[in-house]
Coordinates of N, CA and C in Angstrom, one line a residue:
Q113 N 0.8 -1.2 0.0 CA 0.0 0.0 0.0 C 0.9 1.2 0.0
V114 N 0.6 2.2 -0.9 CA 1.3 3.4 -1.0 C 0.7 4.5 -0.1
Q115 N 1.5 5.2 0.6 CA 1.0 6.2 1.5 C 1.9 7.5 1.4
L116 N 1.3 8.6 1.6 CA 2.0 9.9 1.8 C 1.7 10.3 3.2
V117 N 2.8 10.4 4.0 CA 2.6 10.7 5.4 C 3.2 12.0 5.7
E118 N 2.3 12.9 6.2 CA 2.7 14.3 6.4 C 3.1 14.5 7.9
S119 N 4.0 15.4 8.1 CA 4.4 15.8 9.5 C 4.6 17.3 9.5
G120 N 4.6 17.9 10.6 CA 4.8 19.3 10.8 C 3.5 20.1 10.8
G121 N 3.5 21.3 10.5 CA 2.3 22.1 10.6 C 2.1 22.6 12.0
G122 N 0.9 23.2 12.3 CA 0.6 23.7 13.6 C 0.2 25.1 13.6
L123 N 0.5 25.8 14.8 CA 0.0 27.2 15.0 C 1.3 28.1 15.1
V124 N 1.2 29.2 14.4 CA 2.3 30.2 14.4 C 1.7 31.6 14.3
Q125 N 2.4 32.6 14.8 CA 2.0 33.9 14.7 C 2.3 34.5 13.3
S126 N 1.6 35.5 12.9 CA 1.8 36.2 11.6 C 3.3 36.7 11.6
G127 N 3.9 36.4 10.4 CA 5.3 36.8 10.3 C 6.3 35.7 10.6
G128 N 5.8 34.6 11.2 CA 6.6 33.5 11.7 C 6.9 32.5 10.6
S129 N 7.5 31.4 11.0 CA 7.9 30.4 10.0 C 7.4 29.0 10.5
L130 N 7.2 28.2 9.5 CA 6.8 26.8 9.8 C 7.2 25.9 8.7
S131 N 7.4 24.6 9.0 CA 7.8 23.7 7.9 C 6.9 22.5 8.0
V132 N 6.7 21.9 6.9 CA 5.9 20.6 6.8 C 6.8 19.7 5.9
S133 N 6.6 18.4 6.1 CA 7.3 17.4 5.3 C 6.3 16.3 5.0
C134 N 6.7 15.5 4.0 CA 5.8 14.5 3.5 C 6.7 13.3 3.0
A135 N 6.5 12.2 3.5 CA 7.3 11.0 3.0 C 6.4 10.0 2.3
A136 N 6.8 9.5 1.2 CA 6.1 8.5 0.5 C 6.6 7.1 1.0
S137 N 5.7 6.3 1.3 CA 6.1 4.9 1.7 C 5.3 3.9 1.0
G138 N 5.9 2.6 1.0 CA 5.2 1.5 0.3 C 6.0 1.1 -0.9
S139 N 5.4 0.3 -1.7 CA 6.1 -0.2 -2.9 C 5.9 0.8 -4.0
I140 N 7.0 1.5 -4.4 CA 6.9 2.6 -5.3 C 8.0 2.4 -6.4
F141 N 7.7 2.4 -7.6 CA 8.7 2.3 -8.7 C 9.3 3.6 -9.0
S142 N 8.5 4.7 -9.1 CA 9.0 6.0 -9.5 C 8.0 7.1 -9.0
I143 N 8.7 8.2 -8.6 CA 7.9 9.4 -8.2 C 8.3 10.5 -9.2
R144 N 7.3 11.1 -9.9 CA 7.6 12.1 -10.8 C 7.5 13.5 -10.2
T145 N 6.4 13.9 -9.7 CA 6.2 15.2 -9.1 C 5.7 15.0 -7.7
M146 N 6.2 15.9 -6.8 CA 5.7 16.0 -5.5 C 5.4 17.4 -5.2
G147 N 4.5 17.6 -4.2 CA 4.2 19.0 -3.9 C 3.2 19.2 -2.8
W148 N 2.7 20.4 -2.8 CA 1.7 20.7 -1.7 C 0.6 21.5 -2.3
Y149 N -0.6 21.2 -1.9 CA -1.8 22.0 -2.1 C -2.4 22.4 -0.8
R150 N -3.3 23.4 -0.8 CA -4.0 23.7 0.5 C -5.5 24.0 0.2
Q151 N -6.2 23.9 1.3 CA -7.7 24.1 1.1 C -8.2 24.7 2.4
T152 N -9.1 25.7 2.2 CA -9.9 26.3 3.4 C -11.3 25.9 3.2
P153 N -12.1 26.0 4.2 CA -13.5 25.6 4.2 C -14.3 26.4 3.1
G154 N -15.0 25.7 2.3 CA -15.8 26.4 1.3 C -15.1 26.8 0.0
K155 N -13.8 26.5 -0.1 CA -13.0 26.8 -1.2 C -12.4 25.6 -1.9
Q156 N -12.0 25.7 -3.1 CA -11.4 24.6 -3.8 C -9.9 24.5 -3.4
R157 N -9.4 23.2 -3.5 CA -8.0 23.0 -3.1 C -7.2 23.7 -4.2
E158 N -6.1 24.4 -3.7 CA -5.3 25.2 -4.6 C -3.8 24.8 -4.5
L159 N -3.2 25.0 -5.6 CA -1.7 24.7 -5.7 C -1.0 25.6 -4.7
V160 N 0.0 25.1 -4.0 CA 1.0 25.9 -3.3 C 2.3 25.8 -4.0
A161 N 2.8 24.6 -4.2 CA 4.1 24.5 -4.8 C 4.3 23.0 -5.2
T162 N 5.0 22.8 -6.3 CA 5.4 21.5 -6.8 C 6.9 21.5 -7.1
I163 N 7.4 20.3 -7.2 CA 8.8 20.0 -7.6 C 8.9 18.7 -8.3
D164 N 9.6 18.7 -9.4 CA 9.7 17.5 -10.2 C 10.9 16.7 -9.8
S165 N 11.1 15.6 -10.4 CA 12.2 14.7 -10.0 C 13.6 15.3 -10.3
G166 N 13.6 16.3 -11.2 CA 14.8 17.0 -11.6 C 15.1 18.2 -10.7
G167 N 14.1 18.6 -9.9 CA 14.3 19.7 -9.0 C 13.7 21.0 -9.6
S168 N 13.0 20.9 -10.7 CA 12.3 22.1 -11.2 C 11.1 22.4 -10.3
T169 N 10.9 23.7 -9.9 CA 9.8 24.0 -9.0 C 8.8 24.9 -9.7
N170 N 7.6 24.9 -9.0 CA 6.5 25.8 -9.5 C 5.8 26.3 -8.2
Y171 N 5.5 27.6 -8.1 CA 4.9 28.2 -7.0 C 3.7 28.9 -7.3
A172 N 2.7 28.9 -6.4 CA 1.6 29.9 -6.6 C 2.1 31.3 -6.4
N173 N 1.6 32.2 -7.1 CA 2.0 33.6 -7.0 C 1.9 34.1 -5.5
S174 N 0.9 33.6 -4.8 CA 0.7 34.1 -3.4 C 1.8 33.7 -2.5
V175 N 2.6 32.7 -2.8 CA 3.6 32.3 -1.9 C 5.0 32.5 -2.4
K176 N 5.2 32.9 -3.6 CA 6.5 33.2 -4.2 C 7.3 34.1 -3.3
G177 N 8.6 33.7 -3.1 CA 9.4 34.6 -2.3 C 9.3 34.3 -0.8
R178 N 8.3 33.6 -0.4 CA 8.1 33.3 1.0 C 8.2 31.8 1.4
F179 N 7.8 31.0 0.5 CA 7.8 29.5 0.7 C 8.9 28.9 -0.2
A180 N 9.5 27.8 0.3 CA 10.5 27.1 -0.5 C 10.2 25.6 -0.4
I181 N 10.1 25.0 -1.6 CA 9.9 23.6 -1.6 C 11.2 22.9 -2.0
S182 N 11.4 21.7 -1.4 CA 12.6 21.0 -1.7 C 12.3 19.5 -1.6
R183 N 13.2 18.7 -2.0 CA 12.9 17.2 -2.1 C 14.1 16.4 -2.0
D184 N 14.0 15.3 -1.3 CA 15.1 14.3 -1.1 C 14.6 13.1 -1.8
N185 N 15.1 12.8 -3.0 CA 14.6 11.6 -3.8 C 15.0 10.3 -3.1
D186 N 16.1 10.3 -2.5 CA 16.5 9.0 -1.8 C 15.5 8.7 -0.7
K187 N 15.1 9.7 0.0 CA 14.2 9.5 1.2 C 12.7 9.6 0.7
R188 N 12.5 9.9 -0.6 CA 11.1 10.0 -1.1 C 10.3 11.0 -0.3
T189 N 10.9 12.1 0.1 CA 10.4 13.1 0.9 C 10.4 14.5 0.3
V190 N 9.3 15.2 0.5 CA 9.2 16.6 0.0 C 9.0 17.5 1.2
Y191 N 9.6 18.6 1.2 CA 9.6 19.6 2.3 C 9.0 20.9 1.8
L192 N 8.4 21.6 2.7 CA 7.9 22.9 2.4 C 8.3 23.8 3.6
Q193 N 9.2 24.8 3.3 CA 9.5 25.8 4.3 C 8.7 27.0 4.1
M194 N 8.0 27.4 5.1 CA 7.0 28.6 5.0 C 7.5 29.7 5.9
N195 N 7.9 30.8 5.3 CA 8.4 32.0 6.0 C 7.4 33.1 5.8
S196 N 7.6 34.1 6.6 CA 6.7 35.3 6.5 C 5.2 35.0 6.4
L197 N 4.8 34.1 7.3 CA 3.4 33.6 7.1 C 2.4 34.6 7.4
K198 N 1.3 34.6 6.7 CA 0.2 35.5 6.9 C -1.1 34.7 7.3
P199 N -2.0 35.4 7.9 CA -3.2 34.7 8.3 C -3.9 34.1 7.1
E200 N -3.8 34.6 5.9 CA -4.4 34.0 4.8 C -3.8 32.8 4.3
D201 N -2.6 32.4 4.9 CA -2.0 31.1 4.6 C -2.6 30.0 5.4
T202 N -3.5 30.3 6.4 CA -4.2 29.3 7.2 C -5.0 28.4 6.3
A203 N -4.8 27.1 6.4 CA -5.4 26.1 5.6 C -5.0 24.7 6.0
V204 N -5.7 23.7 5.5 CA -5.2 22.4 5.6 C -4.2 22.2 4.4
Y205 N -3.0 21.8 4.6 CA -2.0 21.6 3.6 C -2.0 20.1 3.3
Y206 N -2.1 19.8 2.0 CA -2.1 18.4 1.5 C -0.9 18.1 0.7
C207 N -0.3 17.0 1.0 CA 0.9 16.5 0.2 C 0.3 15.8 -1.0
Y208 N 1.0 16.0 -2.1 CA 0.6 15.5 -3.4 C 1.8 14.8 -4.1
A209 N 1.6 13.7 -4.8 CA 2.6 13.1 -5.5 C 2.1 12.4 -6.7
V210 N 2.8 12.4 -7.8 CA 2.5 11.6 -9.0 C 3.5 10.5 -9.1
M211 N 2.9 9.3 -8.9 CA 3.8 8.1 -8.7 C 3.3 6.9 -9.5
K212 N 4.1 5.9 -9.7 CA 3.7 4.7 -10.2 C 4.3 3.6 -9.3
R213 N 3.5 2.5 -9.1 CA 4.0 1.5 -8.2 C 4.8 0.4 -8.9
R214 N 4.5 0.2 -10.1 CA 5.2 -0.8 -10.9 C 5.6 -0.2 -12.2
V215 N 6.6 -0.8 -12.9 CA 7.1 -0.3 -14.1 C 6.1 -0.3 -15.2
T216 N 5.1 -1.2 -15.1 CA 4.1 -1.3 -16.1 C 2.9 -0.4 -15.8
D217 N 2.8 0.2 -14.7 CA 1.7 1.1 -14.3 C 1.8 2.4 -15.1
I218 N 0.7 3.2 -15.1 CA 0.8 4.6 -15.5 C 1.0 5.4 -14.2
F219 N 1.4 6.6 -14.4 CA 1.6 7.5 -13.3 C 0.2 8.0 -12.8
S220 N 0.0 8.0 -11.5 CA -1.3 8.3 -10.9 C -1.1 9.3 -9.7
D221 N -2.1 10.0 -9.4 CA -2.1 11.0 -8.4 C -2.3 10.4 -7.0
Y222 N -1.6 10.8 -6.0 CA -1.8 10.4 -4.6 C -1.8 11.6 -3.7
W223 N -2.6 11.4 -2.7 CA -2.7 12.5 -1.7 C -2.5 12.1 -0.3
G224 N -1.9 13.0 0.5 CA -1.8 12.7 1.9 C -3.1 13.1 2.6
Q225 N -3.2 12.9 3.9 CA -4.4 13.1 4.7 C -4.6 14.6 5.0
G226 N -3.5 15.4 5.0 CA -3.6 16.8 5.2 C -3.1 17.1 6.6
T227 N -2.5 18.3 6.8 CA -2.1 18.8 8.1 C -2.5 20.3 8.2
Q228 N -2.9 20.6 9.4 CA -3.5 22.0 9.6 C -2.3 23.0 9.8
V229 N -2.4 24.1 9.1 CA -1.5 25.2 9.4 C -2.4 26.4 9.7
T230 N -2.1 27.0 10.9 CA -2.9 28.1 11.4 C -2.0 29.2 11.7
V231 N -2.3 30.4 11.1 CA -1.5 31.6 11.3 C -2.3 32.6 12.0
S232 N -2.0 33.0 13.2 CA -2.8 33.9 14.0 C -2.3 35.4 13.7
S233 N -3.2 36.3 13.7 CA -2.8 37.7 13.4 C -2.4 38.4 14.7

């Protein structure tokens, strides 16, 4: 069984920093893209940042210059360092990965359970 297990998150004051990480576990042949999305009640899940296996990154405009995504391919882990946090960054942050379990599989989307990030004003 393939899982994305998130850690980190929590409560921080506005202007502070927080980090979250996500490790992929199970029988995995290849991981293409890893990243983070976030969602607040009543809104659609939105992209925060992604990173591909070669290290190319993509950020939402709202977090550029404040958040940094990185990845350790050997550990199958993606990290998100969040700096200069704002109350509007408050959301459930979901880990995301595009993976395949066997060489004959197609790449599929996988999601973590989500971790709460709350920024107080």
